[in-house]
Coordinates of N, CA, C and O in Angstrom, one line a residue:
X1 N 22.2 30.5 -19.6 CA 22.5 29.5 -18.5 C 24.0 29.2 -18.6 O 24.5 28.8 -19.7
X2 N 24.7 29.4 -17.8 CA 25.8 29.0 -17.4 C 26.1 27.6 -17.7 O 25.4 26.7 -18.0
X3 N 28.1 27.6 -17.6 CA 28.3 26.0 -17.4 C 28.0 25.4 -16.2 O 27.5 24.2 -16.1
X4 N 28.2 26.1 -15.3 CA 28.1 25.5 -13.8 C 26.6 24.8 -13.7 O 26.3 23.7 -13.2
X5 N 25.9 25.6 -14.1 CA 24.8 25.3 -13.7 C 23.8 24.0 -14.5 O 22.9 23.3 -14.1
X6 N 24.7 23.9 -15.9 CA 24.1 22.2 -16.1 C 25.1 21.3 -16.2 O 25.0 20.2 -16.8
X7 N 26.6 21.8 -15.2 CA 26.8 20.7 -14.8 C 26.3 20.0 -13.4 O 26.3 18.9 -13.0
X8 N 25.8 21.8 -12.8 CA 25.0 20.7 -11.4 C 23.7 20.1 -11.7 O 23.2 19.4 -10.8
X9 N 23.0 20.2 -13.0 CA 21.6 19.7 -13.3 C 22.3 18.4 -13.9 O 21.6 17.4 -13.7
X10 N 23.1 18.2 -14.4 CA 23.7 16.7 -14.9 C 23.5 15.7 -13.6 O 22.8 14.7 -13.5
X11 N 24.8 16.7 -12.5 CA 25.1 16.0 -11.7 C 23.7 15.6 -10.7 O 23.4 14.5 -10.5
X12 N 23.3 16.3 -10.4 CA 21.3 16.1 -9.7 C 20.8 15.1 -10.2 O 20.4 14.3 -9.5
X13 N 20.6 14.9 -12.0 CA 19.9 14.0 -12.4 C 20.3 12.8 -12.4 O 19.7 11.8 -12.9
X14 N 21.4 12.8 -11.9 CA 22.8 11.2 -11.9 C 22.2 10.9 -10.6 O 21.6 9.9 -10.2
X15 N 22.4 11.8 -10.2 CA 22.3 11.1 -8.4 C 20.6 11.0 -8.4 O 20.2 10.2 -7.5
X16 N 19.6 11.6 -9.0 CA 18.4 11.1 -8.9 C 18.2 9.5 -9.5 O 17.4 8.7 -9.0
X17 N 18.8 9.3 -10.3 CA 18.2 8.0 -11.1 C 19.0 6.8 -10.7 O 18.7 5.6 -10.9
X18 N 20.7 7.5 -9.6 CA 21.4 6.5 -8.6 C 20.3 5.8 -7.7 O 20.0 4.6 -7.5
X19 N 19.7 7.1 -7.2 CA 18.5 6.6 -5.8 C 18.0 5.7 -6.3 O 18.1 4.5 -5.9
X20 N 17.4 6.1 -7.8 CA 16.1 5.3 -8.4 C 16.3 3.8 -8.3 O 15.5 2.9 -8.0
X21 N 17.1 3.8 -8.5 CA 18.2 2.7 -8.9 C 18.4 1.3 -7.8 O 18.1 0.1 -7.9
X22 N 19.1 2.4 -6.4 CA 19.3 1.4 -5.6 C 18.4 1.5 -4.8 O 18.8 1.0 -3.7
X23 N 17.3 1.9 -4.7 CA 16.3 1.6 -3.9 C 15.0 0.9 -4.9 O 13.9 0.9 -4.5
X24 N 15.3 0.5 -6.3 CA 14.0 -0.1 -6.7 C 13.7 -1.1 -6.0 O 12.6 -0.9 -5.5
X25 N 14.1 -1.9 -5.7 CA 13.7 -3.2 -5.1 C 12.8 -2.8 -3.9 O 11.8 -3.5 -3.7
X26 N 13.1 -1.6 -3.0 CA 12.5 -1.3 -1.9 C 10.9 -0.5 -2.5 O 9.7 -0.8 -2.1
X27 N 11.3 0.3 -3.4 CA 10.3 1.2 -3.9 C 8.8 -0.2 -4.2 O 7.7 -0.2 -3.7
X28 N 9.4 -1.2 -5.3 CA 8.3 -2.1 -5.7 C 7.9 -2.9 -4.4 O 6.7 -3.2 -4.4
X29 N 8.7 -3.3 -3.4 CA 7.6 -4.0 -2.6 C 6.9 -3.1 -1.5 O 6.0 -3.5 -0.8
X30 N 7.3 -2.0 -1.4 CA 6.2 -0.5 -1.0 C 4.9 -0.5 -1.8 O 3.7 -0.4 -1.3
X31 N 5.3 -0.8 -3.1 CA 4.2 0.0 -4.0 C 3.7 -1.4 -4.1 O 2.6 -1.3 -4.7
X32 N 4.1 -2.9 -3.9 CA 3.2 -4.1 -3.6 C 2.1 -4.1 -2.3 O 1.0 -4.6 -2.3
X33 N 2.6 -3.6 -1.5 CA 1.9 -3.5 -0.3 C 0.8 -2.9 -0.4 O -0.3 -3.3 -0.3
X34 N 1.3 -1.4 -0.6 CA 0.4 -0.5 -1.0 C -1.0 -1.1 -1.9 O -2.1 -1.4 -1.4
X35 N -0.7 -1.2 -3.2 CA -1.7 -2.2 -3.7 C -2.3 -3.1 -3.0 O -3.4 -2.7 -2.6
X36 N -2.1 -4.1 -2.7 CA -2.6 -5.3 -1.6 C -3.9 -4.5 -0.8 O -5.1 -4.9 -0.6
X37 N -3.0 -2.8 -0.1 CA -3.7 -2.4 1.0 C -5.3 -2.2 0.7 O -6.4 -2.5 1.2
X38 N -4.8 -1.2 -1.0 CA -5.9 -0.8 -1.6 C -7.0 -1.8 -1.8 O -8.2 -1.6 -1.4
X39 N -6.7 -3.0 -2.6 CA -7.2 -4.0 -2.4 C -8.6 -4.7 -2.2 O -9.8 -4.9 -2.6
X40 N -7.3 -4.8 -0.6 CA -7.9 -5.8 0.4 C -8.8 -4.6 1.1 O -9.6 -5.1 2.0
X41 N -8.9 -2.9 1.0 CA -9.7 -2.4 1.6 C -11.1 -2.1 0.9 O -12.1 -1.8 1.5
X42 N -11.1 -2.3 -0.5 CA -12.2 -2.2 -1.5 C -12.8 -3.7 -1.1 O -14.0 -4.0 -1.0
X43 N -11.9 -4.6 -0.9 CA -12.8 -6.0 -0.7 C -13.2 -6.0 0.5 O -14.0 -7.0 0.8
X44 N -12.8 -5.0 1.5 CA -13.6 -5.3 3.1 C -14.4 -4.2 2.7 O -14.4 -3.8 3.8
X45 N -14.9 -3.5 2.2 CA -15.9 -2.1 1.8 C -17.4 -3.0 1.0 O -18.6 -3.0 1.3
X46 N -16.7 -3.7 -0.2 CA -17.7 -5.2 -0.6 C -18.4 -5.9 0.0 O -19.6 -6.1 0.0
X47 N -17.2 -6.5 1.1 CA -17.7 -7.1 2.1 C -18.7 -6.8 3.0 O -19.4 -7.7 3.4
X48 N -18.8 -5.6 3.3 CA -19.1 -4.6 4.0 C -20.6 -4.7 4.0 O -21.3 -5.2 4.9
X49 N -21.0 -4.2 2.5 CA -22.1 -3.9 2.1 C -22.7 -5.1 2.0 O -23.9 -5.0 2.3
X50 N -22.3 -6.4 1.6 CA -22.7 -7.6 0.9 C -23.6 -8.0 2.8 O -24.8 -8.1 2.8
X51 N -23.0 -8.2 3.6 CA -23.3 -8.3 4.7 C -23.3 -7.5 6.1 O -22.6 -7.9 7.1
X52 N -24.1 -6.5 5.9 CA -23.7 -5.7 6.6 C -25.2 -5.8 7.8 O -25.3 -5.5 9.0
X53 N -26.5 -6.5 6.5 CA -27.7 -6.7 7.4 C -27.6 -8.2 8.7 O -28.5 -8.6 9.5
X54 N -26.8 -8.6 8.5 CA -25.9 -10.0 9.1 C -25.3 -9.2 10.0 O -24.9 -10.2 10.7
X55 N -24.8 -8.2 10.5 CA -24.3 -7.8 11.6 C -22.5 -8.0 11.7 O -21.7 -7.7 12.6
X56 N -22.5 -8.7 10.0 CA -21.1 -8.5 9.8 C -19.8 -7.3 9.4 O -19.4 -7.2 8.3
X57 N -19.3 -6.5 10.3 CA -19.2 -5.2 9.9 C -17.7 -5.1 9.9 O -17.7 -5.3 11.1
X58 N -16.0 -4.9 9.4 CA -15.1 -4.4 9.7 C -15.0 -2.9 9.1 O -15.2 -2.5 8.0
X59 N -14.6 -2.4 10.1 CA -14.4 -0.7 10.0 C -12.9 -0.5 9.1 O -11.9 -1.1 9.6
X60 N -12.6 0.2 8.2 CA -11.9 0.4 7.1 C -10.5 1.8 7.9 O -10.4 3.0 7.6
X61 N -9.7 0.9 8.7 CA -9.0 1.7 9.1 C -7.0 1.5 8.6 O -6.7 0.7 7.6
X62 N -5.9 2.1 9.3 CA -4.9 2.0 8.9 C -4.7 1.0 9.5 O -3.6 0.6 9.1
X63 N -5.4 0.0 10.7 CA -5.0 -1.7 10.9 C -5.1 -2.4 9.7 O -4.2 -2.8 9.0
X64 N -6.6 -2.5 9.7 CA -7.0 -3.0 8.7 C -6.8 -2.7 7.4 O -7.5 -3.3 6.6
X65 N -5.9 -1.8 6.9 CA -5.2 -1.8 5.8 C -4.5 -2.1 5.4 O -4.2 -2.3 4.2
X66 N -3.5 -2.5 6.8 CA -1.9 -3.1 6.8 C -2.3 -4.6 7.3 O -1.3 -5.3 7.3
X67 N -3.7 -5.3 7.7 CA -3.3 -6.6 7.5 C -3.8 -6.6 6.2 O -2.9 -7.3 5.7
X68 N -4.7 -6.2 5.3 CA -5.3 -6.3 4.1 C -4.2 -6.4 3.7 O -4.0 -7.6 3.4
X69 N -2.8 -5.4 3.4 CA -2.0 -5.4 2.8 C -0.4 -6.6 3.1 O 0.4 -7.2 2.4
X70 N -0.7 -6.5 4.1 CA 0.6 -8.2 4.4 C 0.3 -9.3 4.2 O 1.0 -10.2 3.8
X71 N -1.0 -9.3 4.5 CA -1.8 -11.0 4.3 C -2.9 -11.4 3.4 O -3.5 -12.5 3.4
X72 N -3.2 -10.2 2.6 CA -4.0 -10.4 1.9 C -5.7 -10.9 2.1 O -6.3 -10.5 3.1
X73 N -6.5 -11.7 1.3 CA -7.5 -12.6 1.6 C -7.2 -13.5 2.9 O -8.1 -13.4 3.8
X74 N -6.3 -14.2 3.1 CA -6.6 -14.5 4.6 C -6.4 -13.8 5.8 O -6.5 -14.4 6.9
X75 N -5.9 -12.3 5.6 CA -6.3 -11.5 6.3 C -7.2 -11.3 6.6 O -7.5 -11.4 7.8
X76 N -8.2 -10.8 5.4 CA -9.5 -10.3 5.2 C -10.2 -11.1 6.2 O -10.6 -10.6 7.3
X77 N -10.2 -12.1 5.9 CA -10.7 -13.3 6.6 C -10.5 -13.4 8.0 O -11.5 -13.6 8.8
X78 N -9.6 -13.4 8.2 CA -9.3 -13.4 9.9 C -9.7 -11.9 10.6 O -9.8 -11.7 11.9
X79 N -9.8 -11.1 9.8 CA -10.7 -9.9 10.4 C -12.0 -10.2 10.8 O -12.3 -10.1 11.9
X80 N -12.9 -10.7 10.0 CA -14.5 -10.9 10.1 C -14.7 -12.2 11.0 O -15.7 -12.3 11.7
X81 N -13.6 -13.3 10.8 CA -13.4 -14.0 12.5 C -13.8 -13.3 13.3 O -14.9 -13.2 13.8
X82 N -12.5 -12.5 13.7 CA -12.2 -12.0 14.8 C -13.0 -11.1 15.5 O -13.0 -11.0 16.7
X83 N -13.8 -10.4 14.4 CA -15.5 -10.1 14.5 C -16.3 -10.7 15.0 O -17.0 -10.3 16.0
X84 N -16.4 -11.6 14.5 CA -17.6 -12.8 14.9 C -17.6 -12.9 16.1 O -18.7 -12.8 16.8
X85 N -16.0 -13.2 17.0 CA -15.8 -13.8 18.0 C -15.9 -12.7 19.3 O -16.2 -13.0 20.5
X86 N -15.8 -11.5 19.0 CA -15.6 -10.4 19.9 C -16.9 -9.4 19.4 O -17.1 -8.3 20.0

């Protein structure tokens, strides 16, 4: 291996852990949401089953993952409202 070539693997791994770096703050509230989504979709899947002979039903989609995921339990909640009502 050459010199050139781990000074460009130096330089690559600088600028990888720059990114890491200045985008953590973005990366963790990605990977908060994300969680939340997962969540709040396993608790409408619960939900699901727990009442499902009640005619209570939300379908487990990319809406309903992203309110699962911004709003949490009173998301959840305002889904199966909003069920109710419609």
């Amino acid at each position: 291996m050459s010199s050139d070539n781990i000074i460009m693997y130096m330089i690559g791994i600088c600028l990888f852990f720059a990114v890491i770096i200045f985008f953590s703050d973005k990366f963790k509230t990605m990977g908060k949401f994300v969680f939340n989504g997962v969540i709040g979709s396993a608790g409408i899947y619960i939900v699901n089953t727990l009442f499902k002979s009640f005619g209570l039903y939300v379908g487990i989609n990319l809406i309903t993952f992203t309110v699962a995921g911004l709003l949490g339990i009173p998301g959840i909640i305002s889904l199966y409202i909003i069920n109710a009502f419609l």
